[in-house]
Coordinates of C-alpha atoms and ligand atoms in Angstrom, one line a residue:
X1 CA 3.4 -41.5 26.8
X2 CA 1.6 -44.7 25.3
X3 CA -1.7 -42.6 24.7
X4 CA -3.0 -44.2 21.2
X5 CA -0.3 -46.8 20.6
X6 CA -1.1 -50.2 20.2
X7 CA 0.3 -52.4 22.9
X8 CA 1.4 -56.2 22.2
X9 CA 1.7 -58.7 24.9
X10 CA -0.2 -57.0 27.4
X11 CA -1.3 -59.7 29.2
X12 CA 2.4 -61.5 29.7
X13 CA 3.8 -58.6 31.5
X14 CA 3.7 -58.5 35.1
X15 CA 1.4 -57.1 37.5
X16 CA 4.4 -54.5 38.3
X17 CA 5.1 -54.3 34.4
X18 CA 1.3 -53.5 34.0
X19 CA 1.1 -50.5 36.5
X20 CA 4.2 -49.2 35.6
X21 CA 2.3 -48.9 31.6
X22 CA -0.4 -47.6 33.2
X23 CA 1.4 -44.9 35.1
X24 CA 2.0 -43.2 32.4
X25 CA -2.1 -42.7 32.1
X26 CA -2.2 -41.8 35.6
X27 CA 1.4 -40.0 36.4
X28 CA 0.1 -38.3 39.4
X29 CA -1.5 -40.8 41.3
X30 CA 0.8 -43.5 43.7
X31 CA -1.0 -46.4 41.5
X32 CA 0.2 -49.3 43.4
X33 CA -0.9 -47.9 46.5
X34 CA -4.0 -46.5 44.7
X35 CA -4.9 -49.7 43.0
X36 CA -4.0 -51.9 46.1
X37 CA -6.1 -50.5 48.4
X38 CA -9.1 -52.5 46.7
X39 CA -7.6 -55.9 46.4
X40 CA -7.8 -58.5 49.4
X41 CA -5.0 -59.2 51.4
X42 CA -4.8 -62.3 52.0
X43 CA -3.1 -63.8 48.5
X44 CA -5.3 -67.0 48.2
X45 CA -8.6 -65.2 47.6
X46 CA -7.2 -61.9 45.9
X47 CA -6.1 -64.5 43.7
X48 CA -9.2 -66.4 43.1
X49 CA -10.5 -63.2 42.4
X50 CA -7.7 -62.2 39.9
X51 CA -8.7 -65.6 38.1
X52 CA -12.0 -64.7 37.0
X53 CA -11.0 -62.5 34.5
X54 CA -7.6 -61.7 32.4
X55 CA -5.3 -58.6 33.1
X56 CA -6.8 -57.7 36.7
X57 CA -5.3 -55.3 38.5
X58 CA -7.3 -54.7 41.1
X59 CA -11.2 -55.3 42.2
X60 CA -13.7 -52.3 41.5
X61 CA -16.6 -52.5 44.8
X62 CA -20.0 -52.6 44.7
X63 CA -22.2 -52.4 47.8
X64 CA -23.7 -55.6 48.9
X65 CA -26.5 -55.3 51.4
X66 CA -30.0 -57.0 52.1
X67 CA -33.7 -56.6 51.0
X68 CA -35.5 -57.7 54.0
X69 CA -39.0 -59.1 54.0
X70 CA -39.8 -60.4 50.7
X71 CA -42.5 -63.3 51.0
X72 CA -42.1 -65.2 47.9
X73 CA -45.3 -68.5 48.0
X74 CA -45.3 -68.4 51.6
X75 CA -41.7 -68.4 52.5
X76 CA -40.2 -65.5 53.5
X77 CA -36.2 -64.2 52.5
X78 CA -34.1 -61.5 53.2
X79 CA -32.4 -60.8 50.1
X80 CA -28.9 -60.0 49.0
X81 CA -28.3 -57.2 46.8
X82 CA -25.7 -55.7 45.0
X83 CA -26.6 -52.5 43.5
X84 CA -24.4 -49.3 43.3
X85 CA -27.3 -46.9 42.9
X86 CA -29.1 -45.3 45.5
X87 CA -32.9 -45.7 46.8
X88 CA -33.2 -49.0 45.1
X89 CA -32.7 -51.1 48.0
X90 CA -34.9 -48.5 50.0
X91 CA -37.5 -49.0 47.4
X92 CA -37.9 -52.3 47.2
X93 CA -37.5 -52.8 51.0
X94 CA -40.0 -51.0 51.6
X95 CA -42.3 -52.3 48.7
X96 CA -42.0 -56.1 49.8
X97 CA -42.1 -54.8 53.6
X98 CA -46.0 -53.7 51.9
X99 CA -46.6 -56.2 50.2
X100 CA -45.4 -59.2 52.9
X101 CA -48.9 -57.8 54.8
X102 CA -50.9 -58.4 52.0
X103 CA -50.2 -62.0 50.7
X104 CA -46.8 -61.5 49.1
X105 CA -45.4 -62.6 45.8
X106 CA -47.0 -65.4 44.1
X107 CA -45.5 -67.6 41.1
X108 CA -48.3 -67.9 38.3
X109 CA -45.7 -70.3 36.2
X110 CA -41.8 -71.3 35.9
X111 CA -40.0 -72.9 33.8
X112 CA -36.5 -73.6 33.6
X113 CA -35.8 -75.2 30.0
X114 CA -32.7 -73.6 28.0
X115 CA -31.6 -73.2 24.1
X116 CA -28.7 -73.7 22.3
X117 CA -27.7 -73.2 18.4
X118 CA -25.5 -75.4 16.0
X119 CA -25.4 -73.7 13.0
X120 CA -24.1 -75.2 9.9
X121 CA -24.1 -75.2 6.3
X122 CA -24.9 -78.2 3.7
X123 CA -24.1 -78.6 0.2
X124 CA -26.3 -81.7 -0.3
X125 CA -29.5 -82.8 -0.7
X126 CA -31.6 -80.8 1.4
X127 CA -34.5 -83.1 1.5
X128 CA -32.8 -86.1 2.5
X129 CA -31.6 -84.3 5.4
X130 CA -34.6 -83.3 6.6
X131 CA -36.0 -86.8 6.1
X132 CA -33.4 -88.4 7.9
X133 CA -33.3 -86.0 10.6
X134 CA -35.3 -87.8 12.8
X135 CA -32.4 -90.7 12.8
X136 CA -29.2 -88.4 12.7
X137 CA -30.6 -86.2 15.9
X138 CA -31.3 -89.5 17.8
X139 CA -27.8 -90.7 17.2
X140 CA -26.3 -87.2 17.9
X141 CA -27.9 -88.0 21.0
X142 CA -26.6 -91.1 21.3
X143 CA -23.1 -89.4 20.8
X144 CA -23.0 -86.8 23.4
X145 CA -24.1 -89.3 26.0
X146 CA -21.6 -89.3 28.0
X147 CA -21.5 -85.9 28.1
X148 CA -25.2 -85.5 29.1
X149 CA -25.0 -88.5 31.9
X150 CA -24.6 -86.3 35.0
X151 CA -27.2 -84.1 34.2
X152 CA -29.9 -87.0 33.2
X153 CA -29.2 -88.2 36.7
X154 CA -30.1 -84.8 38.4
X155 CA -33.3 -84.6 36.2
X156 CA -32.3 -82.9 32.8
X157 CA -30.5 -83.4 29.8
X158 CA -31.4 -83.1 26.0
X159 CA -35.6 -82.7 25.6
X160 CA -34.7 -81.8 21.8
X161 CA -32.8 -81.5 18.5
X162 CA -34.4 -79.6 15.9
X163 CA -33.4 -78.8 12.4
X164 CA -34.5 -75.5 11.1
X165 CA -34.0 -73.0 8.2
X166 CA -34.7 -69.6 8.7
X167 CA -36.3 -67.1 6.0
X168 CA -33.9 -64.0 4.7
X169 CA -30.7 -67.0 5.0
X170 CA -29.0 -69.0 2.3
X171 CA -30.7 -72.0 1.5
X172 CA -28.0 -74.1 2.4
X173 CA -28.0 -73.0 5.8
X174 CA -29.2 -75.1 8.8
X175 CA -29.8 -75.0 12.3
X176 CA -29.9 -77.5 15.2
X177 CA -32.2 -75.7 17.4
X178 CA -31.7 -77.8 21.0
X179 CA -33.6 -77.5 24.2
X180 CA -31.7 -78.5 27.1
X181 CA -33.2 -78.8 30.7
X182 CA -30.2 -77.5 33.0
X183 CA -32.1 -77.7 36.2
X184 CA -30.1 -75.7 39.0
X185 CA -26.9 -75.0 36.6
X186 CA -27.5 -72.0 34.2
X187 CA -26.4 -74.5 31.9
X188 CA -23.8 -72.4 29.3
X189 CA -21.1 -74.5 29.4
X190 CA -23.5 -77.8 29.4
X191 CA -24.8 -76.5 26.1
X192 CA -21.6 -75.0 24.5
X193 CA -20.0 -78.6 25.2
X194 CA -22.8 -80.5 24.1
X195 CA -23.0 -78.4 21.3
X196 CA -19.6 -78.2 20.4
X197 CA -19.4 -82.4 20.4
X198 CA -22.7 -82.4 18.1
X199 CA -20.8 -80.7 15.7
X200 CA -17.8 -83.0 15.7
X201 CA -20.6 -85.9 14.9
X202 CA -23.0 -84.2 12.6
X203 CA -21.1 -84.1 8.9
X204 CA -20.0 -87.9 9.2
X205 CA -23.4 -88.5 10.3
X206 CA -24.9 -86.2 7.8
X207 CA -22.9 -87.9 5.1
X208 CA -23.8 -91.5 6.1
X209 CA -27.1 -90.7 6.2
X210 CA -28.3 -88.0 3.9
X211 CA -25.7 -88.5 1.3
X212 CA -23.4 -87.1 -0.4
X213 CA -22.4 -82.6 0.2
X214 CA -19.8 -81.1 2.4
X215 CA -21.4 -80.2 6.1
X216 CA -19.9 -77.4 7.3
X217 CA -20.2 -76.2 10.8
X218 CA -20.3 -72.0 11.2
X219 CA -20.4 -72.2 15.2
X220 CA -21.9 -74.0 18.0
X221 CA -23.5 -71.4 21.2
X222 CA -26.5 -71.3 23.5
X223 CA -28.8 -69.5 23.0
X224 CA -29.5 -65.8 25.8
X225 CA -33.0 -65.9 24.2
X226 CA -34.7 -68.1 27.2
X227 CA -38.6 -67.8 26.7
X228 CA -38.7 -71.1 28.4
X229 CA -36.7 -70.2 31.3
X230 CA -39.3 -68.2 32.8
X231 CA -41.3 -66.5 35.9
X232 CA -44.5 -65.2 35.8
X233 CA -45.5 -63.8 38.8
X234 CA -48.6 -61.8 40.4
X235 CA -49.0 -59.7 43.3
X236 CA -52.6 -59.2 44.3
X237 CA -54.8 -57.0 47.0
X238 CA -58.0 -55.6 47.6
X239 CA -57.8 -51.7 46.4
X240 CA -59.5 -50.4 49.9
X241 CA -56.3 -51.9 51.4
X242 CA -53.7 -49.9 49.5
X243 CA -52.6 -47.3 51.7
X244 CA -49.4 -46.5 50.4
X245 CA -49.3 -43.0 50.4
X246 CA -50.9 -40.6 53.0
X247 CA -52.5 -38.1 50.7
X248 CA -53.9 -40.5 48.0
X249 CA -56.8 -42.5 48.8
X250 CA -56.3 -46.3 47.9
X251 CA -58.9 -46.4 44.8
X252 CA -56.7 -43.1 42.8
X253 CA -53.9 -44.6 43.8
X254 CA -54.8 -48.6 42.6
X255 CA -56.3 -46.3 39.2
X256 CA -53.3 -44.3 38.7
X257 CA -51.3 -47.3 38.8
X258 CA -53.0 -49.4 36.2
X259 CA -52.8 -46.2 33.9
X260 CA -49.2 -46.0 34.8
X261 CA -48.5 -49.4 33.8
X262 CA -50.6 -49.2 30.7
X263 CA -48.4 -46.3 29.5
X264 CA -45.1 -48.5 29.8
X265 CA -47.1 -51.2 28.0
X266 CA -48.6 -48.7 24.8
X267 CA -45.1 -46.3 24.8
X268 CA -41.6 -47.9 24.0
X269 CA -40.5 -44.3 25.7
X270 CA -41.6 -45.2 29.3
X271 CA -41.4 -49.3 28.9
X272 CA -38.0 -49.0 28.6
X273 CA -37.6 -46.7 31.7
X274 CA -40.3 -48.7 33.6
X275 CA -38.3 -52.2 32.5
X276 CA -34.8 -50.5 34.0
X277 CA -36.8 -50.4 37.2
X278 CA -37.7 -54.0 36.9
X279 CA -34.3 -55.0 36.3
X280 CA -32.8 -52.4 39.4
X281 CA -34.0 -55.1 41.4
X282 CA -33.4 -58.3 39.3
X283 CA -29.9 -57.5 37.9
X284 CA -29.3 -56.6 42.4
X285 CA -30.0 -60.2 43.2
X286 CA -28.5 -61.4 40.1
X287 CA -25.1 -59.8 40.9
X288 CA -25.4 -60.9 44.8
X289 CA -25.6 -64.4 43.1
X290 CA -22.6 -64.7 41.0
X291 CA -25.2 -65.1 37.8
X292 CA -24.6 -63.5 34.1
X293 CA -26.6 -60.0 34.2
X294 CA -25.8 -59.6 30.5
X295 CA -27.8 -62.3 29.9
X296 CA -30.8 -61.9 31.9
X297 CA -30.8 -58.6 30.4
X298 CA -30.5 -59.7 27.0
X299 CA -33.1 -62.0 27.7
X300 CA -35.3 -59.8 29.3
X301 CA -35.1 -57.0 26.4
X302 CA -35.8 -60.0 23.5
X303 CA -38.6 -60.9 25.8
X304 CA -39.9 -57.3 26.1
X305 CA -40.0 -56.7 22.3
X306 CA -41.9 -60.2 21.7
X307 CA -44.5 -58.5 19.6
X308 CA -42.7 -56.5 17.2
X309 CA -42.7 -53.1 19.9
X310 CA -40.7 -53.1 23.1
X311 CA -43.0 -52.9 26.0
X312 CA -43.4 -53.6 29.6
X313 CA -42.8 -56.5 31.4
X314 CA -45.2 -56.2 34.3
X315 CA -49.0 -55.1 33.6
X316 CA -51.3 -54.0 36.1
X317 CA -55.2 -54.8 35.8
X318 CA -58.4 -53.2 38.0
X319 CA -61.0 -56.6 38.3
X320 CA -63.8 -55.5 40.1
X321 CA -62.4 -54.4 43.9
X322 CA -59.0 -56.1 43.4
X323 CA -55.8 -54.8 42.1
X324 CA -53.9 -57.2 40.3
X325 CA -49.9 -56.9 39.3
X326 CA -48.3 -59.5 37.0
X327 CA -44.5 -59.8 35.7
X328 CA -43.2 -62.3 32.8
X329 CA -39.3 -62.4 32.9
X330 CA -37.2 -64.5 31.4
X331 CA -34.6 -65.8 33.7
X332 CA -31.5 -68.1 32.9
X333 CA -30.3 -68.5 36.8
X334 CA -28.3 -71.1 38.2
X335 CA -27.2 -71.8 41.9
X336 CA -24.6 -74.5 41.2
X337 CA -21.7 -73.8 38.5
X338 CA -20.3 -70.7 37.1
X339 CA -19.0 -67.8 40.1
X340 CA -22.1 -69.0 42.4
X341 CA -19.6 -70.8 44.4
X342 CA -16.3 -69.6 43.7
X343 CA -16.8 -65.6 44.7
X344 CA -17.5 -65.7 48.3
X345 CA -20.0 -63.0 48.9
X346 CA -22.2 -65.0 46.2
X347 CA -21.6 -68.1 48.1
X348 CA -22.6 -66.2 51.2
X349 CA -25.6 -64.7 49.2
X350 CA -27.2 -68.5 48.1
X351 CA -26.2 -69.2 52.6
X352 CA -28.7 -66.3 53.1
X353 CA -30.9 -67.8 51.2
X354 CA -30.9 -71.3 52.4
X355 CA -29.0 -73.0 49.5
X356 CA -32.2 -72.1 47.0
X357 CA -32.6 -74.3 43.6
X358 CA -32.6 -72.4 40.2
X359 CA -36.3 -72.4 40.3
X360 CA -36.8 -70.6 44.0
X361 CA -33.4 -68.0 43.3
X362 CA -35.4 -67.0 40.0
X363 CA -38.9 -66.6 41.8
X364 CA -36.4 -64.8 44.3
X365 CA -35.0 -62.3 41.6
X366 CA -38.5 -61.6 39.9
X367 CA -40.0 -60.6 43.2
X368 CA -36.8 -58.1 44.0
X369 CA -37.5 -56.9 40.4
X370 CA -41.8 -56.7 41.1
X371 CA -40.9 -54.7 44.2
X372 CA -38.8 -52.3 42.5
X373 CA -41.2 -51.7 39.8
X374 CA -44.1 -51.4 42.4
X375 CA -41.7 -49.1 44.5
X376 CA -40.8 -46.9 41.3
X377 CA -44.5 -46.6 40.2
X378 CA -45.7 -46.0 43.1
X379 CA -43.6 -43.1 43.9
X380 CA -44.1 -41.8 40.6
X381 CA -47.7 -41.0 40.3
X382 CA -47.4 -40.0 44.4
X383 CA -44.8 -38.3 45.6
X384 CA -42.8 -38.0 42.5
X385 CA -39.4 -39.6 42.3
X386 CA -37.2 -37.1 43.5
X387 CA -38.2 -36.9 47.1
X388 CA -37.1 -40.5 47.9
X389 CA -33.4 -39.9 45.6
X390 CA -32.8 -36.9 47.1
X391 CA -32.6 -38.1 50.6
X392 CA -29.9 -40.6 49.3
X393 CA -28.6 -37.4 47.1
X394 CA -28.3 -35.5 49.8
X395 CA -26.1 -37.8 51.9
X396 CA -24.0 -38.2 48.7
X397 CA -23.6 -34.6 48.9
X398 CA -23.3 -34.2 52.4
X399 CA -20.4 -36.9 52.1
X400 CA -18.6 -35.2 49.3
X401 CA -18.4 -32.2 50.8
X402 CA -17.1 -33.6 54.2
X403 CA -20.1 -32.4 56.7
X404 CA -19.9 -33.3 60.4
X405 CA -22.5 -35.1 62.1
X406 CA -24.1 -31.9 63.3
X407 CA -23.6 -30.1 60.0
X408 CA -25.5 -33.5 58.7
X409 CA -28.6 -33.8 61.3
X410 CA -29.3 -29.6 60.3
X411 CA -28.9 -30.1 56.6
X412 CA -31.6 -33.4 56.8
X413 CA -33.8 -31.0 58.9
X414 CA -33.3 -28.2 56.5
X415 CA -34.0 -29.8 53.4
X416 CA -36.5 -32.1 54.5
X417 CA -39.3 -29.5 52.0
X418 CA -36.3 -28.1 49.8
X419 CA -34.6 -28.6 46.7
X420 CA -31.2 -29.7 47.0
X421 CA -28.6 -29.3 44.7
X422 CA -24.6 -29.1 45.1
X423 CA -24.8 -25.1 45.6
X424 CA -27.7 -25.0 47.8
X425 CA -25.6 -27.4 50.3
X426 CA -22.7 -26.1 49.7
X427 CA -24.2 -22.1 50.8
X428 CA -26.5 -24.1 53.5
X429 CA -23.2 -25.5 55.2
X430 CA -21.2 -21.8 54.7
X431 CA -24.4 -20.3 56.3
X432 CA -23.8 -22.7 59.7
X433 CA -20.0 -21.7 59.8
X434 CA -19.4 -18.5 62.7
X435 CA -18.4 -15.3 60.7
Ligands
MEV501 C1 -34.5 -45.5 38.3 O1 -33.3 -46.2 38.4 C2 -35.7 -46.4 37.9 C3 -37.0 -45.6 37.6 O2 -36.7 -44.6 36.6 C4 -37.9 -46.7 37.1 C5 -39.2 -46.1 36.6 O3 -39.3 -45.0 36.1 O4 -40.2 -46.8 36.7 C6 -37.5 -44.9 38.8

């Protein structure tokens, strides 16, 4: 047994060497069979698959399905999603389903500018530096052209080069704080090049023009904060026509709902609950997409906390006989670059959407995540949450305990007003069975 011993050279052995390690985690199991099951195959894309990531032994699923209906400015989409929990995609289908009759998603703003971070340190004189900044971040500029060519031509490239110092740090220590417009690329490895070749310029520059001091560079990395890569979005509807729910009239409902969203704004406790929401449905397109959820989240949660408290990201306001829903996300998206392409169910995803630029796939992923929220809100100060989970809950259960169709149709019927739990199914289906 292995258990707590360091391993060396893990990633040269074979994928047979690798398995047969890991067999001795899992000595009961057939692990080959086990763990091929999941992969693809046919070699080529099993492969490609393989090289996304180091020491792969297999591929771990994830449903992929479709949000249909969501009217985003006009245009309407059926979505991909890839989300492993269940009701989501229920939830926000049937949210955008709503709100496709009643004008849809509208962008308020979006913008797609990105940041990146050479930090370095200097012995010299600091005010000759900053003096001469304005010359040594033009000729940086000047140096990383041919690296920034391409992406001129499509529209983007560099739109600054700041030098900063930033309280609590040594004084020696600087930043170049650049902006970077990275139109439909996310724009990471753009930035981490350009950045990267900036600091292979900077202390010759730094030297020639700022004097004498060593310039030493700590690293060179975009930046996940993206306040300028950004959606703000509104849903809006007169209050007599929100009929959501059968037993609450449209003007409690529209009420409860602002005072709903004003809790996840006031209380850290519930935004971060009502923000998980939000990102149910963002982080399910992001996935479909082949984009970075760690960084939308990241981004997302910086975003969230802008004033010193973490708080919601959508807000919900009464203005005379209208009902009025906003959300401000962050989004770093791309639909060129990165896995968009190379996995083929995100390839397949940006298909079903018509080949959409950055800009349209992030008003995209902010609607999936205003539907969610609207969904999750909306059931909560109805219904309550648990009636829409446990239909899914129940199927789960249903599943696990390998019920028949018939078994299935009584136990919907059943518990259609009921609790349900793993015991209560579990007697229900022994209470069907002939004694
Ligand atoms: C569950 O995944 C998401 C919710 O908790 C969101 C919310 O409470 O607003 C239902």
């Amino acid at each position: 047994m292995h258990s707590q011993q360091p391993i060396k050279g893990f990633s040269r052995l074979t994928r047979d060497e690798k398995i047969r390690w890991l067999s001795d985690y899992l000595p009961d199991e057939k692990l080959d069979d086990f763990l091929g099951q999941f992969r693809i195959p046919e070699e080529a894309t099993q492969g490609k698959f393989e090289s996304f990531s180091e020491n792969t032994l297999s591929n771990y699923h994830l449903p992929w399905g479709i949000v249909p209906n969501v009217l985003v400015d006009g245009i309407l989409y059926h979505v991909p999603v890839v989300i492993e929990e269940s009701s989501v995609v229920a939830a926000a289908s049937k949210a955008a389903s709503f709100w496709s009759q009643r004008g849809g998603f509208t962008t308020l703003e979006i913008s797609t500018r990105k940041k990146g971070q050479l930090h370095f340190v200097f012995q010299g004189d600091k005010a000759a530096l900053a003096s001469h900044w304005t010359v040594i971040s033009a000729r940086l500029l000047k140096a990383v052209g041919p690296l920034t060519e391409n992406m001129e031509k499509r529209g983007g490239g560099i739109t600054s080069a700041l030098l900063k110092q930033i309280d609590g740090l040594p004084d020696n220590y600087f930043q170049l704080d650049l902006e970077a417009e990275t139109m439909d690329s996310m724009g990471a490895n753009f930035i981490n090049t350009v950045l990267e070749a900036m600091g292979q310029a900077l202390p010759d520059l730094i030297n020639e023009m700022a004097g004498p001091g060593e310039t030493e560079i700590v690293m060179a990395i975009l930046s996940n904060h993206t306040p300028d890569s950004m959606v703000r979005m509104q849903l809006e509807a007169p209050i007599s026509s929100l009929h959501w729910n059968k037993e609450m009239a449209p003007e409690k409902f529209a009420e409860k709902m602002k005072l709903a969203a004003d809790i996840a704004w006031y209380d850290t406790g519930r935004a971060v609950t009502h923000n998980k929401g939000i990102f149910n449905g963002v982080d399910a397109v992001v996935l479909a997409t082949g984009n970075d959820f760690r960084a939308v989240e990241a981004a997302g949660h910086a975003h969230a906390s802008r004033d010193g408290m973490y708080r919601s990201l959508s807000r919900v306001d009464i203005e005379n006989d209208t009902f009025v829903m906003q959300l401000e996300i962050p989004l770093a998206l791309g639909t060129v670059g990165g896995l968009t392409r190379l996995h083929p169910l995100a390839a397949k995803s940006l298909d079903i959407l018509r080949q959409p630029d950055a800009k349209t796939l992030m008003k995209i992923a902010a609607a999936l995540g205003m539907a969610n929220n609207f969904a999750a809100m909306a059931s909560l100060v109805t219904t309550g949450i648990q009636q829409g989970h446990m239909k899914m809950h129940l199927q789960n259960i249903l599943n696990t305990l390998d019920a028949g169709p018939t078994e299935r149709e009584k136990a919907v019927q059943y518990f259609g007003d009921k609790t349900v739990s793993v015991a209560a199914v579990r007697s229900f289906l022994s209470s069907l069975k002939p004694t």
